[in-house]
Coordinates of C-alpha atoms and ligand atoms in Angstrom, one line a residue:
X1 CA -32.9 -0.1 -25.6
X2 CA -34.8 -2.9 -24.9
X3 CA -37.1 -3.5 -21.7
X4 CA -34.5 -6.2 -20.8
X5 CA -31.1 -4.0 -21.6
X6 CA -29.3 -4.0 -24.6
X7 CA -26.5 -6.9 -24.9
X8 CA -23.7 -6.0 -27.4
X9 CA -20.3 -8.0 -27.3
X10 CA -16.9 -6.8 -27.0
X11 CA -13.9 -9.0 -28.1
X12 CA -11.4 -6.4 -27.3
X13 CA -12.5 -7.3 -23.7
X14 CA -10.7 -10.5 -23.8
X15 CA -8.9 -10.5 -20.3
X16 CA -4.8 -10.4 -20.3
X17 CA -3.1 -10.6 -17.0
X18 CA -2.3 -6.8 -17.3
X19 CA -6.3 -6.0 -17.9
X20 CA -7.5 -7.8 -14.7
X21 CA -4.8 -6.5 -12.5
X22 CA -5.8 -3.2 -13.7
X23 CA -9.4 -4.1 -13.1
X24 CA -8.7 -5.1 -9.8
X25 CA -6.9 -2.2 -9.0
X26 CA -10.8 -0.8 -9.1
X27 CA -12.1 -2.6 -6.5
X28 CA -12.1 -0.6 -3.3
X29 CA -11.7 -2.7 -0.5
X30 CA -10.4 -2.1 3.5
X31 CA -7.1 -3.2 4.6
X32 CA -6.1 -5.6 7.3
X33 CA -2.7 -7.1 8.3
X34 CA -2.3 -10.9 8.5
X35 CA -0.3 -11.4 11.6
X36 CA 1.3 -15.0 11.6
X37 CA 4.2 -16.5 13.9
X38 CA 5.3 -16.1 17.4
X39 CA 8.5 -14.3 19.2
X40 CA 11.4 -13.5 16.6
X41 CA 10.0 -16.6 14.2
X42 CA 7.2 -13.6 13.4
X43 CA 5.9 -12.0 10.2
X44 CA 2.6 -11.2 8.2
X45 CA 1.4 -9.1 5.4
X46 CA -0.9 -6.8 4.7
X47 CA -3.9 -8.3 2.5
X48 CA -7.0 -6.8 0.9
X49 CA -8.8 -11.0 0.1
X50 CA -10.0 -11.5 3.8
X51 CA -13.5 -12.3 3.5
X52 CA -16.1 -13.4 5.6
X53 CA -17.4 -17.5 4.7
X54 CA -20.1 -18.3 7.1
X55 CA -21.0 -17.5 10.6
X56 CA -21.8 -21.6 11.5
X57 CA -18.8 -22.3 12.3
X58 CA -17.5 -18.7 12.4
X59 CA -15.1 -18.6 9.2
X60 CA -13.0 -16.4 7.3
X61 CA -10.4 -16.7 4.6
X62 CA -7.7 -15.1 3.1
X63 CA -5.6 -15.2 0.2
X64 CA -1.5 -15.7 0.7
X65 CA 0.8 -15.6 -1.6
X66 CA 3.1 -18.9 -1.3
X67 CA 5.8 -17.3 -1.8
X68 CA 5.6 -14.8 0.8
X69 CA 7.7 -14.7 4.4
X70 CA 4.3 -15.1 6.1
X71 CA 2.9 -18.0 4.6
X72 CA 5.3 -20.7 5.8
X73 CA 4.7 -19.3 9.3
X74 CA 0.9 -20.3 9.0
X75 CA 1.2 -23.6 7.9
X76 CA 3.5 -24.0 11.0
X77 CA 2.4 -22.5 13.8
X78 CA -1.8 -22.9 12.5
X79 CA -3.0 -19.5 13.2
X80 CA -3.0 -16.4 12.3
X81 CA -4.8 -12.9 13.5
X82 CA -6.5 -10.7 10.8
X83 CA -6.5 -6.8 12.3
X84 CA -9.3 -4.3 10.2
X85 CA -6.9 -1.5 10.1
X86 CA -7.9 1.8 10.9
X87 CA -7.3 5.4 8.7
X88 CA -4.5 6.1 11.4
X89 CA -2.7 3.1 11.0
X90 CA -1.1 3.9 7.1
X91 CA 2.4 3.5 8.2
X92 CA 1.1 -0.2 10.2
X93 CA -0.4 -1.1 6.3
X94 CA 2.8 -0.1 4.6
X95 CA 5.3 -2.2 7.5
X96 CA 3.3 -5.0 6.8
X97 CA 3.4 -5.0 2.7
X98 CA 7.5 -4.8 3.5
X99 CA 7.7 -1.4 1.8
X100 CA 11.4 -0.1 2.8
X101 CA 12.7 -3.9 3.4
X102 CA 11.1 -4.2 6.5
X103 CA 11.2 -7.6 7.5
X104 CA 9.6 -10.2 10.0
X105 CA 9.0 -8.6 14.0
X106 CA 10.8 -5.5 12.2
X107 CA 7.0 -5.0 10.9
X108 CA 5.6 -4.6 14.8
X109 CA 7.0 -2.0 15.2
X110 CA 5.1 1.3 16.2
X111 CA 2.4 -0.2 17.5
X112 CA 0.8 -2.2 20.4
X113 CA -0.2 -5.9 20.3
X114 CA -2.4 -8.0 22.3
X115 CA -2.9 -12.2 22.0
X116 CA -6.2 -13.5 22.6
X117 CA -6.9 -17.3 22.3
X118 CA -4.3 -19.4 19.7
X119 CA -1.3 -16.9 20.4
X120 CA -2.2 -14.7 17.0
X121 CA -0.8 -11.0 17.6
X122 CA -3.9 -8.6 17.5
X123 CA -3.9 -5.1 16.9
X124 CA -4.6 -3.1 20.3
X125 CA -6.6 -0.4 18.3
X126 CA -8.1 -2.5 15.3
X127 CA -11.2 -1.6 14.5
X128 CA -11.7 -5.3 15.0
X129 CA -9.1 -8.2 15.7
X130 CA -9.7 -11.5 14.4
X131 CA -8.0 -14.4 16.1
X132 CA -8.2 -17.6 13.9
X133 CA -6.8 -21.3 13.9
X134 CA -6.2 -22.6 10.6
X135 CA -9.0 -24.8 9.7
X136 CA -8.1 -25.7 5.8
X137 CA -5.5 -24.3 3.3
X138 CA -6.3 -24.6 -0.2
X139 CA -3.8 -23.7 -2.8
X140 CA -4.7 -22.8 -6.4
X141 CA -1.6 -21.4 -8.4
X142 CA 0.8 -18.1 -6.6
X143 CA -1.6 -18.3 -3.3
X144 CA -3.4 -20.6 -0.9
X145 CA -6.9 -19.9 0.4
X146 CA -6.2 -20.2 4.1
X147 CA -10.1 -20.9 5.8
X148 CA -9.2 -19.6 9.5
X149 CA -11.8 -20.9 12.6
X150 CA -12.7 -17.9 14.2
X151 CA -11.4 -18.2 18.4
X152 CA -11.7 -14.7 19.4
X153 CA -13.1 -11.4 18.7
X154 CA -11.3 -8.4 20.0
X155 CA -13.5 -5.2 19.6
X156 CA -12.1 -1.7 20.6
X157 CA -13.9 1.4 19.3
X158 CA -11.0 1.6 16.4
X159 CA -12.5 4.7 14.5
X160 CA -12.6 5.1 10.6
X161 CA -11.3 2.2 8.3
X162 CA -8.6 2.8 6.0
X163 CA -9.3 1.9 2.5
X164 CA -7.2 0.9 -0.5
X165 CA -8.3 1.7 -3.9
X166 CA -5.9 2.0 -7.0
X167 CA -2.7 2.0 -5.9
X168 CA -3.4 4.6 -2.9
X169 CA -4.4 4.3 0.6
X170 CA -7.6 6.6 1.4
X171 CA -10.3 7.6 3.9
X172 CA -14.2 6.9 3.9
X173 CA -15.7 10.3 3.6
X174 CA -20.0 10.4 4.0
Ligands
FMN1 C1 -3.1 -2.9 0.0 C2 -2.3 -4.2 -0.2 C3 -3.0 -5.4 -0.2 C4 -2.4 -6.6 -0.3 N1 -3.1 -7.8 -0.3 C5 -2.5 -9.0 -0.4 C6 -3.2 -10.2 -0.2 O1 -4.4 -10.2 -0.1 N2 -2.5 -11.4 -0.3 C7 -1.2 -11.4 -0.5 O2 -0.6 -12.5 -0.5 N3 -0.4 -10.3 -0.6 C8 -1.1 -9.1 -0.5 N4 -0.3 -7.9 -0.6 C9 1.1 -8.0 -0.7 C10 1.8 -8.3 0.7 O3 1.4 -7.4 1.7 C11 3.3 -8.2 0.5 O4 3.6 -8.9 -0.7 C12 3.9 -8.9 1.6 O5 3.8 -8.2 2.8 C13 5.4 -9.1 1.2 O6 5.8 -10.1 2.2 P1 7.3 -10.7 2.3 O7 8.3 -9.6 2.2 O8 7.1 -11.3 3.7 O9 7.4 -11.8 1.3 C14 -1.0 -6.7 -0.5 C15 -0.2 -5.5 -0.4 C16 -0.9 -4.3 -0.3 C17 -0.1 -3.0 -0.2

């Protein structure tokens, strides 16, 4: 090897739809809930693409798929909450991704909910509640980039994250 690395190319590596799903399936990430809505007009999703844009103005975004229940109810009401889920709250993570057909305020169910500063639902025991205003929605094929203007910060002592890597739901062990 060279002192700068060897550099050999790979054209099998050329990327199909199925090979970057699959390589982003490797990317271990933690797992919040979108909350979106207000009263019965209410859904959300669970997403792993929130991520943190700049502190000046506080911003975050997060990646939404058009076509999902939650989406429309953004661009409507203009907020949303994102909720860091904790390693106790599986069964929150799987309401929200609509596993078993559960729908809209359906997915609220089993736990408790707090609203902070825009009306965004919060997770009582997050590990950390984001309340956000819609500040630009950008939209690039399936999804739009929703940049959310951080109102409110909601910061119990939530415990362990749960994680998401491959297909599965897991726990930080160190
Ligand atoms: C771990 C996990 C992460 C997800 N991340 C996202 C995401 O970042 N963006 C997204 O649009 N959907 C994501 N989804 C899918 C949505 O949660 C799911 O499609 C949605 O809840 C279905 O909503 P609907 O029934 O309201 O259309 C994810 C699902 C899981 C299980």
């Amino acid at each position: 090897m060279s002192a700068h690395g060897r550099v050999e190319a790979d054209p099998a590596a050329l990327a199909s739809a199925e090979s970057f799903r699959a390589a982003m399936r490797s990317v271990a990430g933690g797992v919040t809930v979108i909350t979106a809505g207000a009263g019965d007009d209410r859904s959300g999703l669970t997403a792993t693409s929130v991520v943190s844009v700049c502190l000046e103005p506080p911003t975050v975004l997060v990646c939404v798929n058009r076509s999902s229940s939650t989406w429309p109810l953004i661009q409507r009401y203009r907020h949303f909450g994102v909720n860091v889920l904790a390693s106790h709250h599986e069964h929150v993570a799987n309401q929200f991704a609509g596993r078993d057909g559960i729908k809209g305020p359906d997915r609220y169910a089993n736990a408790d909910w707090l609203s902070l500063s825009t009306g965004a639902l919060i997770l009582a025991d997050a590990i950390i509640g984001i309340d956000c205003e819609v500040d630009e929605s950008i939209d690039r094929a399936t999804h739009s980039i929703i940049l959310g203007r951080v109102k409110a910060v909601h910061a119990p002592d939530g415990g362990d994250p749960l994680l998401y890597w491959r297909g599965d739901f897991g726990r930080l062990t160190r």
